[in-house]
Amino acid sequence: MQSEQSSTTTPFCKVCFKDIRRYDFASLFEDYPICPTCFNSMEPKTVVTMLDGIKTTSLFVYNEKVKQMLYQCKGCFDIEMAEIFLSRHKAFLRRKYRNWTLVPAPSYGSKDQVRGFNHVVEIFKGLERPFIHAIMKTDNVKQADLNFAERQQIGKHLSWSGGVSVAGLNILFVDDLMTTGATAKACAKMLLEHGASRVEILVMARTIDPKKRKENEISFSQKLRQIVDGIKKKIRGKPN
Ligand SMILES: [Zn+2]
């Protein structure tokens, strides 16, 4: 339920700063920090693939808009930007992963200290699941600086956090961006070796071959309708 306060203030899009409710039916049910126009410019597209036998889901195509927003979040330390990415997915994701524990992609500790926050945690904390920082980067290696062969050896730059256990847990490995998937693959392997009972990967955005972009497109309006129908069903099914 919306609070008294939010019903008297005008909600605005944190990306374009326009009034959201004028354009968005869905925001009558929940306060979203991003308007449908900005959201659609991020190319929401749920893609599910298997990466070395691990179910891997991505929610956006890594396009210029997403790149620019991620830069604002990571490069310009804009922590408010982080909650925007999954704001329209989180209700669904909370239900889907309600029994899962999140392991964020490894980061190099000093980078988080400079930023004052871990951007992956900030992006995914809307799922309201516990985080375990199980894997660390041992040096400040950047994927972008590595060639293909080096990326396949990414495991050399990763280490298990001392005293951390994932034994018997369903682990959802989460990251902001996936390109080759080398890091996610290496981490999933480590998690299984450390006794996780199940591992899946969820990334906010993924680089997708432009030719493949049009294929199998799940339109956003279709998905939104599914979510609204789900909410309606829930409301109807609730005993008084
Ligand atoms: Zn907007």
mmCIF file of C-alpha atoms and ligand atoms in Angstrom:
data_model
loop_
_atom_site.group_PDB
_atom_site.id
_atom_site.type_symbol
_atom_site.label_atom_id
_atom_site.label_comp_id
_atom_site.label_asym_id
_atom_site.label_seq_id
_atom_site.Cartn_x
_atom_site.Cartn_y
_atom_site.Cartn_z
ATOM 1 C CA MET A 1 0.000 0.000 0.000
ATOM 2 C CA GLN A 2 1.212 3.475 -0.755
ATOM 3 C CA SER A 3 1.855 5.784 2.127
ATOM 4 C CA GLU A 4 0.002 9.052 2.654
ATOM 5 C CA GLN A 5 3.146 10.908 1.811
ATOM 6 C CA SER A 6 3.791 9.271 -1.560
ATOM 7 C CA SER A 7 0.235 9.926 -2.698
ATOM 8 C CA THR A 8 0.684 13.658 -2.202
ATOM 9 C CA THR A 9 4.073 13.980 -3.917
ATOM 10 C CA THR A 10 4.544 13.633 -7.654
ATOM 11 C CA PRO A 11 6.633 10.573 -8.446
ATOM 12 C CA PHE A 12 9.206 11.298 -11.092
ATOM 13 C CA CYS A 13 11.461 9.152 -13.254
ATOM 14 C CA LYS A 14 14.988 9.138 -11.847
ATOM 15 C CA VAL A 15 16.397 8.903 -15.360
ATOM 16 C CA CYS A 16 14.485 11.578 -17.335
ATOM 17 C CA PHE A 17 12.833 13.396 -14.357
ATOM 18 C CA LYS A 18 9.355 13.382 -15.925
ATOM 19 C CA ASP A 19 6.177 12.692 -13.965
ATOM 20 C CA ILE A 20 5.730 8.913 -14.106
ATOM 21 C CA ARG A 21 2.016 8.465 -13.396
ATOM 22 C CA ARG A 22 0.883 10.437 -16.384
ATOM 23 C CA TYR A 23 2.288 7.777 -18.672
ATOM 24 C CA ASP A 24 2.304 4.595 -16.697
ATOM 25 C CA PHE A 25 -0.632 2.427 -15.691
ATOM 26 C CA ALA A 26 1.568 -0.038 -13.776
ATOM 27 C CA SER A 27 2.904 2.665 -11.469
ATOM 28 C CA LEU A 28 -0.595 3.013 -9.996
ATOM 29 C CA PHE A 29 0.079 -0.340 -8.277
ATOM 30 C CA GLU A 30 3.672 0.193 -7.288
ATOM 31 C CA ASP A 31 6.049 3.138 -7.172
ATOM 32 C CA TYR A 32 8.669 2.692 -9.836
ATOM 33 C CA PRO A 33 11.715 4.925 -10.064
ATOM 34 C CA ILE A 34 11.837 4.719 -13.874
ATOM 35 C CA CYS A 35 9.234 5.629 -16.506
ATOM 36 C CA PRO A 36 8.188 3.166 -19.234
ATOM 37 C CA THR A 37 9.975 5.162 -21.949
ATOM 38 C CA CYS A 38 13.328 5.063 -20.166
ATOM 39 C CA PHE A 39 12.737 1.454 -19.144
ATOM 40 C CA ASN A 40 12.048 0.375 -22.718
ATOM 41 C CA SER A 41 15.130 2.218 -23.927
ATOM 42 C CA MET A 42 17.101 -0.242 -21.758
ATOM 43 C CA GLU A 43 15.802 -3.060 -23.989
ATOM 44 C CA PRO A 44 14.244 -5.366 -21.396
ATOM 45 C CA LYS A 45 14.550 -8.856 -22.793
ATOM 46 C CA THR A 46 14.637 -11.994 -20.706
ATOM 47 C CA VAL A 47 17.086 -14.476 -22.177
ATOM 48 C CA VAL A 48 17.625 -17.896 -20.634
ATOM 49 C CA THR A 49 20.528 -20.037 -21.761
ATOM 50 C CA MET A 50 22.648 -22.834 -20.374
ATOM 51 C CA LEU A 51 26.240 -21.961 -19.609
ATOM 52 C CA ASP A 52 28.215 -25.169 -19.052
ATOM 53 C CA GLY A 53 25.014 -26.759 -17.745
ATOM 54 C CA ILE A 54 24.169 -23.798 -15.467
ATOM 55 C CA LYS A 55 20.856 -22.021 -16.085
ATOM 56 C CA THR A 56 21.692 -18.418 -16.900
ATOM 57 C CA THR A 57 19.114 -15.649 -17.071
ATOM 58 C CA SER A 58 19.673 -12.098 -18.262
ATOM 59 C CA LEU A 59 17.106 -9.307 -18.096
ATOM 60 C CA PHE A 60 18.360 -6.566 -20.407
ATOM 61 C CA VAL A 61 20.394 -6.263 -23.564
ATOM 62 C CA TYR A 62 23.634 -4.426 -22.877
ATOM 63 C CA ASN A 63 22.969 -1.395 -25.090
ATOM 64 C CA GLU A 64 24.141 2.223 -24.980
ATOM 65 C CA LYS A 65 21.472 3.232 -22.476
ATOM 66 C CA VAL A 66 22.343 0.446 -20.037
ATOM 67 C CA LYS A 67 26.038 1.177 -20.540
ATOM 68 C CA GLN A 68 25.499 4.845 -19.720
ATOM 69 C CA MET A 69 23.399 4.050 -16.632
ATOM 70 C CA LEU A 70 25.942 1.509 -15.384
ATOM 71 C CA TYR A 71 28.686 4.054 -15.836
ATOM 72 C CA GLN A 72 26.717 6.561 -13.798
ATOM 73 C CA CYS A 73 26.282 3.925 -11.078
ATOM 74 C CA LYS A 74 29.810 2.482 -11.043
ATOM 75 C CA GLY A 75 31.960 5.256 -12.436
ATOM 76 C CA CYS A 76 30.175 8.252 -10.945
ATOM 77 C CA PHE A 77 29.302 6.517 -7.649
ATOM 78 C CA ASP A 78 25.593 7.204 -8.105
ATOM 79 C CA ILE A 79 24.133 4.663 -5.677
ATOM 80 C CA GLU A 80 20.538 5.718 -6.450
ATOM 81 C CA MET A 81 20.954 4.475 -10.001
ATOM 82 C CA ALA A 82 21.443 0.887 -8.751
ATOM 83 C CA GLU A 83 17.867 0.372 -7.520
ATOM 84 C CA ILE A 84 16.477 1.455 -10.886
ATOM 85 C CA PHE A 85 17.754 -1.452 -12.962
ATOM 86 C CA LEU A 86 15.607 -4.212 -11.449
ATOM 87 C CA SER A 87 12.786 -2.031 -10.130
ATOM 88 C CA ARG A 88 10.270 -3.420 -12.611
ATOM 89 C CA HIS A 89 11.472 -7.022 -12.267
ATOM 90 C CA LYS A 90 11.912 -7.333 -8.537
ATOM 91 C CA ALA A 91 8.373 -8.398 -7.568
ATOM 92 C CA PHE A 92 8.655 -11.308 -9.989
ATOM 93 C CA LEU A 93 12.257 -12.105 -9.012
ATOM 94 C CA ARG A 94 11.402 -12.125 -5.299
ATOM 95 C CA ARG A 95 8.814 -14.821 -5.901
ATOM 96 C CA LYS A 96 10.996 -16.832 -8.250
ATOM 97 C CA TYR A 97 14.074 -16.877 -6.009
ATOM 98 C CA ARG A 98 12.435 -16.805 -2.583
ATOM 99 C CA ASN A 99 14.469 -19.764 -1.287
ATOM 100 C CA TRP A 100 17.785 -18.758 -2.790
ATOM 101 C CA THR A 101 20.922 -17.166 -1.370
ATOM 102 C CA LEU A 102 22.728 -14.607 -3.493
ATOM 103 C CA VAL A 103 26.434 -14.627 -4.204
ATOM 104 C CA PRO A 104 27.520 -11.394 -5.878
ATOM 105 C CA ALA A 105 30.174 -11.445 -8.589
ATOM 106 C CA PRO A 106 33.616 -11.080 -7.037
ATOM 107 C CA SER A 107 35.016 -7.616 -6.848
ATOM 108 C CA TYR A 108 38.349 -6.287 -5.820
ATOM 109 C CA GLY A 109 37.883 -5.004 -2.257
ATOM 110 C CA SER A 110 39.596 -1.641 -2.621
ATOM 111 C CA LYS A 111 37.303 -0.655 -5.525
ATOM 112 C CA ASP A 112 34.210 -1.078 -3.334
ATOM 113 C CA GLN A 113 35.919 0.925 -0.620
ATOM 114 C CA VAL A 114 36.548 3.825 -3.003
ATOM 115 C CA ARG A 115 32.942 3.683 -4.213
ATOM 116 C CA GLY A 116 31.524 3.224 -0.736
ATOM 117 C CA PHE A 117 29.199 0.500 -1.974
ATOM 118 C CA ASN A 118 29.227 -2.752 -3.925
ATOM 119 C CA HIS A 119 27.184 -1.972 -7.023
ATOM 120 C CA VAL A 120 26.164 -5.616 -7.630
ATOM 121 C CA VAL A 121 24.745 -5.867 -4.109
ATOM 122 C CA GLU A 122 22.936 -2.553 -4.577
ATOM 123 C CA ILE A 123 21.427 -3.686 -7.893
ATOM 124 C CA PHE A 124 20.155 -7.020 -6.518
ATOM 125 C CA LYS A 125 19.230 -6.126 -2.946
ATOM 126 C CA GLY A 126 15.640 -5.506 -4.069
ATOM 127 C CA LEU A 127 15.268 -9.315 -4.193
ATOM 128 C CA GLU A 128 15.382 -9.211 -0.376
ATOM 129 C CA ARG A 129 17.558 -12.308 -0.124
ATOM 130 C CA PRO A 130 20.696 -12.795 1.968
ATOM 131 C CA PHE A 131 24.063 -12.210 0.299
ATOM 132 C CA ILE A 132 27.168 -14.304 0.860
ATOM 133 C CA HIS A 133 30.409 -12.765 -0.367
ATOM 134 C CA ALA A 134 31.880 -16.163 -1.136
ATOM 135 C CA ILE A 135 34.350 -15.299 -3.876
ATOM 136 C CA MET A 136 36.960 -12.537 -4.049
ATOM 137 C CA LYS A 137 39.172 -11.213 -6.783
ATOM 138 C CA THR A 138 42.798 -11.586 -5.827
ATOM 139 C CA ASP A 139 43.959 -8.692 -7.997
ATOM 140 C CA ASN A 140 42.510 -5.751 -9.847
ATOM 141 C CA VAL A 141 42.190 -7.550 -13.186
ATOM 142 C CA LYS A 142 39.593 -6.156 -15.609
ATOM 143 C CA GLN A 143 37.801 -8.497 -18.012
ATOM 144 C CA ALA A 144 37.971 -5.880 -20.730
ATOM 145 C CA ASP A 145 41.774 -5.915 -20.603
ATOM 146 C CA LEU A 146 42.002 -9.671 -21.161
ATOM 147 C CA ASN A 147 42.047 -11.557 -24.433
ATOM 148 C CA PHE A 148 39.905 -14.640 -25.015
ATOM 149 C CA ALA A 149 42.504 -17.157 -23.801
ATOM 150 C CA GLU A 150 43.206 -15.086 -20.682
ATOM 151 C CA ARG A 151 39.508 -14.794 -19.902
ATOM 152 C CA GLN A 152 39.199 -18.556 -19.862
ATOM 153 C CA GLN A 153 41.875 -18.541 -17.150
ATOM 154 C CA ILE A 154 39.958 -16.049 -15.005
ATOM 155 C CA GLY A 155 39.793 -18.632 -12.210
ATOM 156 C CA LYS A 156 43.443 -17.846 -11.459
ATOM 157 C CA HIS A 157 42.357 -14.388 -10.265
ATOM 158 C CA LEU A 158 39.631 -15.686 -7.948
ATOM 159 C CA SER A 159 39.764 -17.025 -4.422
ATOM 160 C CA TRP A 160 37.307 -18.426 -1.910
ATOM 161 C CA SER A 161 36.554 -16.216 1.098
ATOM 162 C CA GLY A 162 37.860 -17.795 4.276
ATOM 163 C CA GLY A 163 35.279 -19.247 6.663
ATOM 164 C CA VAL A 164 32.389 -18.940 4.221
ATOM 165 C CA SER A 165 30.109 -21.909 3.542
ATOM 166 C CA VAL A 166 27.488 -22.405 0.841
ATOM 167 C CA ALA A 167 27.020 -26.114 1.542
ATOM 168 C CA GLY A 168 23.490 -27.330 0.892
ATOM 169 C CA LEU A 169 22.254 -23.931 -0.324
ATOM 170 C CA ASN A 170 20.559 -22.908 -3.543
ATOM 171 C CA ILE A 171 22.941 -20.267 -4.815
ATOM 172 C CA LEU A 172 22.053 -17.556 -7.276
ATOM 173 C CA PHE A 173 25.225 -16.008 -8.635
ATOM 174 C CA VAL A 174 24.440 -12.405 -9.587
ATOM 175 C CA ASP A 175 26.319 -9.873 -11.698
ATOM 176 C CA ASP A 176 25.612 -6.601 -13.467
ATOM 177 C CA LEU A 177 26.970 -7.564 -16.860
ATOM 178 C CA MET A 178 27.899 -10.704 -18.748
ATOM 179 C CA THR A 179 30.015 -10.719 -21.886
ATOM 180 C CA THR A 180 31.834 -14.026 -22.443
ATOM 181 C CA GLY A 181 30.490 -15.570 -19.250
ATOM 182 C CA ALA A 182 34.003 -16.692 -18.252
ATOM 183 C CA THR A 183 33.787 -15.192 -14.737
ATOM 184 C CA ALA A 184 30.282 -16.543 -14.105
ATOM 185 C CA LYS A 185 31.345 -19.993 -15.293
ATOM 186 C CA ALA A 186 34.430 -20.053 -13.081
ATOM 187 C CA CYS A 187 32.414 -18.864 -10.063
ATOM 188 C CA ALA A 188 29.591 -21.362 -10.624
ATOM 189 C CA LYS A 189 32.193 -24.127 -10.703
ATOM 190 C CA MET A 190 33.722 -22.936 -7.417
ATOM 191 C CA LEU A 191 30.294 -22.730 -5.778
ATOM 192 C CA LEU A 192 29.435 -26.298 -6.777
ATOM 193 C CA GLU A 193 32.843 -27.509 -5.607
ATOM 194 C CA HIS A 194 32.105 -25.895 -2.234
ATOM 195 C CA GLY A 195 28.921 -27.902 -1.832
ATOM 196 C CA ALA A 196 26.131 -25.619 -3.140
ATOM 197 C CA SER A 197 23.183 -27.879 -3.861
ATOM 198 C CA ARG A 198 22.109 -25.831 -6.886
ATOM 199 C CA VAL A 199 23.635 -22.928 -8.752
ATOM 200 C CA GLU A 200 21.968 -20.557 -11.194
ATOM 201 C CA ILE A 201 23.229 -17.344 -12.731
ATOM 202 C CA LEU A 202 21.242 -14.109 -12.964
ATOM 203 C CA VAL A 203 22.711 -11.092 -14.709
ATOM 204 C CA MET A 204 21.170 -7.695 -15.179
ATOM 205 C CA ALA A 205 22.436 -7.243 -18.746
ATOM 206 C CA ARG A 206 24.121 -9.351 -21.357
ATOM 207 C CA THR A 207 25.873 -8.493 -24.594
ATOM 208 C CA ILE A 208 23.790 -9.931 -27.425
ATOM 209 C CA ASP A 209 24.665 -10.302 -31.072
ATOM 210 C CA PRO A 210 22.561 -7.612 -32.845
ATOM 211 C CA LYS A 211 21.344 -10.222 -35.359
ATOM 212 C CA LYS A 212 19.892 -12.289 -32.541
ATOM 213 C CA ARG A 213 18.231 -9.333 -30.814
ATOM 214 C CA LYS A 214 15.041 -9.527 -32.809
ATOM 215 C CA GLU A 215 14.660 -13.269 -32.414
ATOM 216 C CA ASN A 216 12.477 -14.730 -29.686
ATOM 217 C CA GLU A 217 11.615 -11.316 -28.379
ATOM 218 C CA ILE A 218 9.354 -11.322 -25.354
ATOM 219 C CA SER A 219 7.529 -8.034 -25.567
ATOM 220 C CA PHE A 220 7.517 -6.000 -22.402
ATOM 221 C CA SER A 221 3.782 -5.300 -22.562
ATOM 222 C CA GLN A 222 3.131 -9.049 -22.704
ATOM 223 C CA LYS A 223 5.245 -9.625 -19.625
ATOM 224 C CA LEU A 224 3.721 -6.701 -17.777
ATOM 225 C CA ARG A 225 0.270 -8.102 -18.470
ATOM 226 C CA GLN A 226 1.371 -11.424 -16.957
ATOM 227 C CA ILE A 227 2.592 -9.639 -13.809
ATOM 228 C CA VAL A 228 -0.595 -7.571 -13.464
ATOM 229 C CA ASP A 229 -2.717 -10.700 -13.992
ATOM 230 C CA GLY A 230 -0.677 -12.466 -11.321
ATOM 231 C CA ILE A 231 -1.227 -9.610 -8.849
ATOM 232 C CA LYS A 232 -4.965 -9.514 -9.622
ATOM 233 C CA LYS A 233 -5.209 -13.266 -9.044
ATOM 234 C CA LYS A 234 -3.402 -12.905 -5.720
ATOM 235 C CA ILE A 235 -5.699 -10.099 -4.590
ATOM 236 C CA ARG A 236 -8.806 -12.050 -5.573
ATOM 237 C CA GLY A 237 -7.515 -15.219 -3.880
ATOM 238 C CA LYS A 238 -6.775 -13.499 -0.551
ATOM 239 C CA PRO A 239 -9.220 -14.410 2.251
ATOM 240 C CA ASN A 240 -10.498 -11.415 4.253
HETATM 241 ZN ZN ZN B 1 12.089 8.460 -17.777
#
